[in-house]
Amino acid sequence: MKLKGTNVHGRLYVGGIAGNLLYGKIENCKVSGTVKGYHYINKIGAYFWDDVEEV
């Protein structure tokens, strides 16, 4: 999945694809654009509750 020109604004757990992920998996994704917030901010996923593995 590719998200272009993303414009996401929030407060906590702000992510371009997932803000808060519990035992899930995000693979083969790319996000471009703006993601803004106050705590736990990332273009792909802001907060993961399980082990994170980069692919």
Coordinates of C-alpha atoms in Angstrom, one line a residue:
M1 CA 0.0 0.0 0.0
K2 CA 1.2 3.5 -0.8
L3 CA -0.3 6.6 0.6
K4 CA 0.7 9.9 -1.2
G5 CA 0.0 13.4 0.1
T6 CA -1.2 12.2 3.5
N7 CA -2.4 14.9 5.8
V8 CA -3.1 13.5 9.3
H9 CA -3.4 15.6 12.4
G10 CA -4.3 14.3 15.9
R11 CA -3.2 14.4 19.6
L12 CA -2.1 10.9 20.8
Y13 CA -1.1 7.8 18.8
V14 CA -1.2 9.4 15.4
G15 CA -0.1 7.3 12.4
G16 CA -0.6 7.5 8.7
I17 CA -1.8 3.8 8.6
A18 CA -2.3 2.9 12.2
G19 CA -2.3 5.0 15.4
N20 CA -2.3 2.1 17.9
L21 CA -1.7 -1.5 16.8
L22 CA -2.3 -4.5 19.1
Y23 CA -0.7 -7.7 17.9
G24 CA -1.0 -6.9 14.2
K25 CA 1.3 -6.6 11.2
I26 CA 2.0 -3.8 8.7
E27 CA 4.0 -4.9 5.7
N28 CA 5.0 -3.4 2.3
C29 CA 3.6 0.1 3.1
K30 CA 4.9 3.5 2.3
V31 CA 3.5 6.9 3.4
S32 CA 4.4 10.3 2.2
G33 CA 3.0 13.6 3.4
T34 CA 2.3 15.1 6.9
V35 CA 1.5 13.4 10.2
K36 CA 1.3 15.7 13.2
G37 CA 0.4 15.3 16.8
Y38 CA 1.7 15.6 20.4
H39 CA 2.8 12.1 21.5
Y40 CA 3.5 8.8 19.7
I41 CA 3.6 10.0 16.1
N42 CA 4.9 8.1 13.0
K43 CA 4.0 8.0 9.3
I44 CA 3.4 4.2 9.4
G45 CA 2.3 3.3 12.9
A46 CA 2.5 5.4 16.1
Y47 CA 2.4 2.8 18.9
F48 CA 2.8 -1.0 18.7
W49 CA 1.9 -3.4 21.5
D50 CA 3.9 -6.3 20.1
D51 CA 7.4 -6.8 18.9
V52 CA 8.2 -4.7 15.9
E53 CA 10.2 -6.2 13.0
E54 CA 11.3 -4.1 10.0
V55 CA 11.0 -5.8 6.7

